[in-house]
CSV table of C-alpha atoms in Angstrom, one decimal:
chain,number,residue,atom,x,y,z
P,178,MET,CA,55.5,-35.8,-48.7
P,179,THR,CA,53.0,-38.7,-49.8
P,180,ASP,CA,51.3,-39.8,-51.9
P,181,ASP,CA,49.0,-42.1,-50.7
P,182,ALA,CA,47.6,-40.8,-48.7
P,183,THR,CA,44.3,-39.0,-48.6
P,184,PRO,CA,44.3,-34.8,-47.9
P,185,THR,CA,41.4,-33.7,-44.9
P,186,GLN,CA,39.7,-31.3,-45.9
P,187,GLU,CA,38.8,-28.5,-43.9
P,188,PRO,CA,35.2,-28.2,-42.6
P,189,TRP,CA,35.1,-24.9,-45.0
P,190,GLN,CA,35.6,-27.1,-48.4
P,191,ILE,CA,33.2,-29.7,-47.6
P,192,MET,CA,30.6,-26.5,-46.4
P,193,GLY,CA,31.1,-25.1,-49.9
P,194,GLU,CA,31.1,-28.7,-51.5
P,195,ASN,CA,27.6,-28.9,-50.1
P,196,ILE,CA,26.3,-25.6,-50.2
P,197,GLU,CA,23.0,-26.8,-51.3
P,198,LEU,CA,21.8,-28.3,-48.2
P,199,MET,CA,23.4,-26.9,-45.4
P,200,THR,CA,20.1,-23.9,-46.1
P,201,GLY,CA,17.9,-27.9,-46.7
P,202,GLY,CA,18.6,-28.8,-43.5
P,203,ILE,CA,16.9,-25.0,-42.0
P,204,PRO,CA,12.8,-25.1,-42.8
P,205,TRP,CA,12.9,-22.1,-41.7
P,206,GLY,CA,16.1,-21.2,-44.6
P,207,ARG,CA,14.1,-22.6,-46.4
P,208,ARG,CA,11.1,-20.7,-45.7
P,209,MET,CA,12.3,-17.3,-46.8
P,210,SER,CA,14.2,-19.5,-49.7
P,211,PHE,CA,17.6,-17.8,-49.5
P,212,ARG,CA,20.6,-19.9,-50.8
P,213,VAL,CA,24.5,-19.8,-50.0
P,214,THR,CA,26.4,-18.3,-53.3
P,215,LYS,CA,29.8,-19.4,-52.3
P,216,LEU,CA,31.8,-20.0,-49.6
P,217,GLU,CA,35.3,-19.7,-48.6
P,218,LYS,CA,37.0,-20.0,-45.4
P,219,GLY,CA,34.9,-17.2,-43.2
P,220,ARG,CA,33.1,-15.7,-46.0
P,221,VAL,CA,29.8,-16.1,-46.8
P,222,TRP,CA,27.8,-14.8,-50.2
P,223,GLY,CA,24.1,-15.6,-50.8
P,224,VAL,CA,21.2,-14.4,-51.9
P,225,GLN,CA,17.5,-13.8,-50.7
P,226,PRO,CA,15.0,-13.9,-53.8
P,227,TRP,CA,11.3,-10.9,-52.8
P,228,LYS,CA,8.2,-12.8,-52.2
P,229,GLU,CA,5.2,-11.7,-51.1
P,230,ARG,CA,4.8,-13.4,-48.0
P,231,LEU,CA,7.8,-11.3,-46.7
P,232,VAL,CA,6.8,-8.3,-47.5
P,233,GLY,CA,6.7,-6.7,-44.6
P,234,ASP,CA,5.2,-2.6,-45.7
P,235,PRO,CA,2.7,-4.1,-47.7
P,236,ASP,CA,1.7,-0.2,-49.4
P,237,THR,CA,5.1,-0.4,-50.6
P,238,GLY,CA,6.4,-4.1,-50.7
P,239,VAL,CA,9.6,-4.0,-49.5
P,240,ILE,CA,11.1,-6.7,-47.5
P,241,HIS,CA,10.4,-6.5,-44.1
P,242,GLY,CA,13.4,-5.4,-41.7
P,243,GLY,CA,13.5,-9.7,-40.1
P,244,VAL,CA,13.8,-11.3,-43.1
P,245,LEU,CA,17.1,-9.9,-43.2
P,246,THR,CA,17.6,-10.4,-40.0
P,247,ALA,CA,17.6,-14.2,-40.6
P,248,PHE,CA,19.1,-13.7,-43.9
P,249,LEU,CA,22.7,-11.7,-42.1
P,250,ASP,CA,22.2,-14.6,-38.4
P,251,ASN,CA,22.4,-17.5,-41.1
P,252,LEU,CA,25.3,-16.3,-43.4
P,253,SER,CA,26.7,-15.1,-40.7
P,254,GLY,CA,26.8,-18.9,-38.8
P,255,MET,CA,27.8,-19.9,-42.4
P,256,ALA,CA,31.6,-17.8,-41.6
P,257,ALA,CA,31.8,-18.4,-37.9
P,258,SER,CA,32.3,-22.3,-39.0
P,259,SER,CA,33.8,-21.7,-41.4
P,260,SER,CA,36.0,-20.6,-40.3
P,261,LEU,CA,37.3,-23.5,-38.0
P,262,ASN,CA,39.6,-25.7,-38.4
P,263,GLU,CA,37.5,-28.7,-36.8
P,264,ALA,CA,33.5,-28.8,-37.6
P,265,ARG,CA,31.5,-26.9,-35.1
P,266,PHE,CA,28.0,-26.0,-34.5
P,267,VAL,CA,28.1,-22.8,-33.0
P,268,SER,CA,25.1,-20.9,-32.0
P,269,THR,CA,24.2,-17.3,-32.5
P,270,LEU,CA,25.0,-15.3,-28.5
P,271,ASP,CA,24.1,-11.8,-29.9
P,272,LEU,CA,23.5,-10.2,-32.8
P,273,ARG,CA,23.3,-5.7,-33.9
P,274,ILE,CA,21.7,-5.0,-37.3
P,275,ASP,CA,21.8,-1.0,-38.8
P,276,TYR,CA,19.7,-0.3,-41.1
P,277,MET,CA,21.0,1.8,-43.5
P,278,ARG,CA,18.3,2.3,-46.5
P,279,PRO,CA,15.1,0.6,-47.4
P,280,ALA,CA,15.3,-2.5,-50.1
P,281,GLU,CA,13.8,-2.1,-53.3
P,282,PRO,CA,11.2,-3.7,-54.3
P,283,LYS,CA,10.5,-6.3,-56.0
P,284,ARG,CA,14.0,-7.1,-56.1
P,285,GLU,CA,16.6,-10.0,-54.3
P,286,ILE,CA,19.2,-9.3,-51.8
P,287,ILE,CA,22.2,-9.7,-51.5
P,288,GLY,CA,24.6,-10.4,-48.3
P,289,GLU,CA,28.2,-11.1,-48.2
P,290,ALA,CA,29.0,-12.0,-44.3
P,291,GLU,CA,33.0,-12.8,-42.6
P,292,CYS,CA,33.8,-14.2,-39.4
P,293,TYR,CA,36.7,-11.5,-39.0
P,294,HIS,CA,37.9,-13.0,-35.5
P,295,ILE,CA,38.4,-16.3,-33.2
P,296,THR,CA,38.6,-17.3,-30.3
P,297,ARG,CA,38.6,-20.5,-28.5
P,298,ASN,CA,35.5,-19.8,-27.1
P,299,VAL,CA,34.2,-17.2,-29.7
P,300,CYS,CA,33.4,-16.2,-33.3
P,301,PHE,CA,33.2,-12.6,-34.7
P,302,THR,CA,31.4,-11.2,-38.3
P,303,HIS,CA,30.4,-8.8,-39.7
P,304,ALA,CA,27.4,-9.2,-42.8
P,305,TRP,CA,26.5,-7.0,-44.9
P,306,ALA,CA,23.5,-6.8,-47.1
P,307,TYR,CA,22.3,-5.2,-50.8
P,308,HIS,CA,21.2,-4.7,-53.9
P,309,GLU,CA,24.9,-4.1,-56.6
P,310,ASN,CA,26.9,-3.6,-54.2
P,311,ARG,CA,28.6,-2.6,-50.6
P,312,ASP,CA,28.4,0.9,-51.1
P,313,LYS,CA,25.7,1.4,-51.2
P,314,VAL,CA,24.7,-1.4,-49.1
P,315,ILE,CA,20.7,-1.8,-47.2
P,316,ALA,CA,22.4,-3.4,-43.6
P,317,THR,CA,25.3,-4.8,-41.8
P,318,ALA,CA,24.9,-6.5,-39.1
P,319,ALA,CA,28.0,-7.6,-36.5
P,320,GLY,CA,27.7,-10.8,-35.0
P,321,ALA,CA,29.0,-12.8,-32.4
P,322,PHE,CA,28.0,-16.5,-31.9
P,323,ALA,CA,29.5,-19.1,-29.8
P,324,ILE,CA,31.9,-22.5,-30.8
P,325,ASN,CA,29.6,-25.4,-29.3
P,326,MET,CA,31.7,-28.2,-28.2
P,327,PRO,CA,30.7,-31.5,-30.4
P,328,ARG,CA,27.7,-32.9,-28.5
P,329,ALA,CA,26.5,-37.0,-28.0
P,330,ILE,CA,23.8,-37.4,-31.1
P,331,SER,CA,22.0,-39.1,-27.4
P,332,THR,CA,21.4,-35.7,-26.8
P,333,MET,CA,19.6,-34.2,-29.7
P,334,ARG,CA,15.9,-34.8,-29.7
P,335,PRO,CA,14.3,-36.8,-33.0
P,336,PHE,CA,12.7,-34.6,-35.8
H,201,MET,CA,-17.3,19.8,-28.6
H,202,THR,CA,-14.6,18.4,-30.7
H,203,ASP,CA,-15.1,14.5,-31.0
H,204,ASP,CA,-11.5,12.9,-30.1
H,205,THR,CA,-11.7,9.6,-29.9
H,206,PRO,CA,-10.9,8.6,-33.8
H,207,LEU,CA,-13.4,6.3,-35.7
H,208,ILE,CA,-11.3,3.1,-35.7
H,209,SER,CA,-9.8,2.8,-31.8
H,210,ARG,CA,-5.5,2.9,-31.8
H,211,ALA,CA,-5.6,-1.0,-30.9
H,212,ASP,CA,-7.9,-1.8,-33.7
H,213,GLN,CA,-4.8,-0.4,-36.1
H,214,VAL,CA,-2.1,-2.5,-34.6
H,215,TYR,CA,-4.5,-5.3,-35.5
H,216,ALA,CA,-5.3,-4.2,-38.7
H,217,PHE,CA,-1.1,-3.6,-39.0
H,218,LEU,CA,-0.8,-7.3,-38.2
H,219,GLY,CA,-3.7,-8.9,-40.7
H,220,ARG,CA,-2.0,-6.9,-43.9
H,221,THR,CA,1.7,-6.9,-43.4
H,222,PRO,CA,1.6,-10.3,-45.8
H,223,PHE,CA,5.9,-10.9,-43.3
H,224,ALA,CA,3.4,-11.4,-40.0
H,225,GLN,CA,1.3,-13.6,-41.2
H,226,GLU,CA,4.6,-16.0,-42.7
H,227,ILE,CA,5.3,-16.0,-38.6
H,228,GLY,CA,1.6,-16.6,-38.0
H,229,MET,CA,1.8,-13.7,-35.2
H,230,ARG,CA,-1.3,-12.3,-33.3
H,231,CYS,CA,-1.4,-10.3,-30.2
H,232,GLU,CA,-4.1,-8.9,-27.6
H,233,VAL,CA,-3.8,-4.7,-27.1
H,234,MET,CA,-4.8,-4.4,-23.2
H,235,GLY,CA,-4.7,-0.4,-23.3
H,236,ASP,CA,-1.1,0.0,-23.8
H,237,GLU,CA,0.1,-2.6,-23.8
H,238,MET,CA,0.7,-5.5,-25.8
H,239,THR,CA,0.8,-9.1,-25.5
H,240,ALA,CA,1.8,-11.2,-28.9
H,241,ILE,CA,1.7,-14.5,-29.7
H,242,MET,CA,4.5,-16.3,-32.2
H,243,PRO,CA,2.3,-19.9,-32.6
H,244,PHE,CA,5.0,-22.8,-33.0
H,245,GLN,CA,5.1,-24.1,-36.3
H,246,ASP,CA,7.4,-26.6,-38.1
H,247,LYS,CA,8.7,-23.8,-40.5
H,248,LEU,CA,10.2,-21.7,-37.5
H,249,ILE,CA,12.0,-24.0,-37.2
H,250,GLY,CA,15.9,-24.0,-37.9
H,251,ASN,CA,17.5,-26.6,-36.4
H,252,ILE,CA,16.4,-30.4,-37.2
H,253,ALA,CA,18.8,-32.1,-34.6
H,254,ILE,CA,17.5,-29.8,-32.0
H,255,LYS,CA,14.0,-28.3,-32.6
H,256,ALA,CA,15.1,-25.6,-32.1
H,257,LEU,CA,13.3,-21.9,-33.3
H,258,HIS,CA,15.3,-20.4,-35.6
H,259,GLY,CA,16.8,-17.3,-34.1
H,260,GLY,CA,16.2,-15.4,-36.8
H,261,ALA,CA,12.0,-16.2,-36.9
H,262,ILE,CA,12.8,-14.6,-32.6
H,263,GLY,CA,14.5,-11.8,-33.6
H,264,ALA,CA,11.4,-10.9,-36.2
H,265,PHE,CA,8.5,-12.1,-34.0
H,266,LEU,CA,9.3,-9.3,-31.4
H,267,GLU,CA,11.6,-7.0,-33.9
H,268,LEU,CA,7.5,-6.9,-34.9
H,269,THR,CA,6.1,-6.2,-31.8
H,270,ALA,CA,8.5,-3.1,-31.1
H,271,MET,CA,7.4,-1.6,-34.0
H,272,ALA,CA,3.9,-2.5,-33.5
H,273,GLN,CA,4.4,-1.5,-29.6
H,274,VAL,CA,5.4,2.3,-30.2
H,275,PHE,CA,2.4,2.2,-33.2
H,276,LEU,CA,0.0,1.7,-30.3
H,277,VAL,CA,1.6,4.4,-28.5
H,278,ALA,CA,3.0,7.1,-30.8
H,279,GLU,CA,-0.5,8.1,-31.9
H,280,HIS,CA,0.7,10.9,-34.0
H,281,LEU,CA,1.9,8.3,-36.3
H,282,THR,CA,0.0,7.4,-39.9
H,283,ARG,CA,2.2,4.0,-39.8
H,284,PRO,CA,3.6,1.8,-38.8
H,285,PRO,CA,7.5,3.5,-37.4
H,286,ARG,CA,11.1,3.0,-39.0
H,287,PRO,CA,13.7,1.1,-38.2
H,288,ILE,CA,17.0,2.2,-37.5
H,289,ASN,CA,18.9,-0.5,-35.7
H,290,MET,CA,18.1,-3.6,-33.2
H,291,THR,CA,20.8,-6.0,-31.3
H,292,ILE,CA,19.1,-9.2,-30.3
H,293,ASP,CA,20.4,-11.4,-27.2
H,294,TYR,CA,20.2,-15.2,-27.7
H,295,LEU,CA,20.0,-16.1,-24.0
H,296,ARG,CA,18.6,-19.7,-25.1
H,297,GLN,CA,17.6,-21.7,-26.9
H,298,GLY,CA,13.8,-21.2,-28.3
H,299,HIS,CA,12.1,-24.8,-28.0
H,300,ALA,CA,9.7,-26.1,-30.4
H,301,LYS,CA,6.5,-24.3,-28.4
H,302,ASP,CA,4.5,-20.8,-28.9
H,303,THR,CA,5.9,-17.8,-27.9
H,304,TYR,CA,5.1,-15.1,-26.3
H,305,ALA,CA,6.6,-11.2,-25.9
H,306,ARG,CA,6.3,-8.1,-25.4
H,307,ALA,CA,8.0,-4.7,-25.3
H,308,THR,CA,8.5,-2.1,-23.5
H,309,ILE,CA,9.3,1.6,-24.8
H,310,THR,CA,12.3,3.2,-22.4
H,311,LYS,CA,12.0,6.5,-24.2
H,312,MET,CA,9.7,7.5,-26.2
H,313,GLY,CA,11.6,10.7,-28.1
H,314,ARG,CA,10.1,13.5,-30.8
H,315,ARG,CA,12.5,11.8,-33.6
H,316,MET,CA,13.4,8.9,-32.6
H,317,CYS,CA,12.6,6.2,-29.9
H,318,SER,CA,14.4,3.7,-28.2
H,319,VAL,CA,12.5,0.1,-27.5
H,320,GLN,CA,13.6,-3.1,-25.0
H,321,ALA,CA,11.4,-6.0,-25.9
H,322,GLU,CA,11.9,-9.4,-24.0
H,323,ALA,CA,10.2,-13.1,-25.4
H,324,TRP,CA,9.4,-16.3,-23.1
H,325,GLN,CA,7.8,-19.9,-23.4
H,326,ASP,CA,7.0,-21.5,-20.4
H,327,GLU,CA,7.9,-18.4,-17.2
H,328,ARG,CA,8.1,-15.0,-18.4
H,329,SER,CA,11.3,-14.8,-16.5
H,330,LYS,CA,13.3,-16.9,-17.9
H,331,PRO,CA,13.9,-15.0,-21.1
H,332,VAL,CA,14.2,-16.8,-24.3
H,333,THR,CA,15.3,-14.0,-26.3
H,334,THR,CA,15.7,-10.3,-26.0
H,335,LEU,CA,16.0,-7.2,-28.0
H,336,LEU,CA,17.3,-3.4,-27.9
H,337,ALA,CA,16.2,-1.4,-31.2
H,338,HIS,CA,16.5,2.9,-32.2
H,339,PHE,CA,13.1,3.1,-34.9
H,340,MET,CA,12.1,7.1,-36.1
H,341,VAL,CA,9.2,8.3,-34.9
H,342,GLY,CA,9.7,11.6,-36.6
H,343,GLY,CA,7.3,13.6,-39.1
H,344,GLU,CA,6.3,11.5,-42.7
């Protein structure tokens, strides 16, 4: 036990302290205006507000299924990277969404994602979207994410 | 002799559906109908970016585009439907990175049943033979 050693933070702790930044660097996430509300190791919660421009059915005002796809994809990816012991980007390999019931118009949607298994290269996730609780779920998602090896800054494109 | 030709063609109904769906407008989706076939286009916009560092399109944006393409294709050919079909589930396969450029998509109906149908869709950018993302979806096409 050393008293002077600075405790090393795990990726999820750094992510948890920078929740606002997490969606800020993602233009599409900003445009969808969802936010992350809570983060633990391998577990993430978020809120997707209702917006007129996200409506998929103009007759009922229900939000489009594609909004849930982006929302659950993002939360699942965050759950995946927060479950790792080293900071890594992950990219979606595949995502399956099941629509259980339509979302109610003009209500925000709560999302929850968990990473339930990790291998050397892949993270497996489950996610849920609902208004009140998981007993009355709107959609569920099952995802697989590839863990990317760290890459040199020079390989990144300027924005 | 009765004239069964509707006043508004099915293609126009598909265009109208996209035109009045706020989320289709949000992703900037357009489509071109050629008989029972249709090609959808999602022109590049900065807001569709998911990763600033590598300037890649957000998977959710491509997924939503494919979902709308599949939905529009079903609506185009399932003439008994008075409104676009409701999705049951979908699997999105992210094959390549979507670059900061226009994306195209086409959907094929694998099986049209009485209540449900199975649809495959793929999105590409430069080469049709190199899909960026593919989708497999089921929709309800049964009575309203």
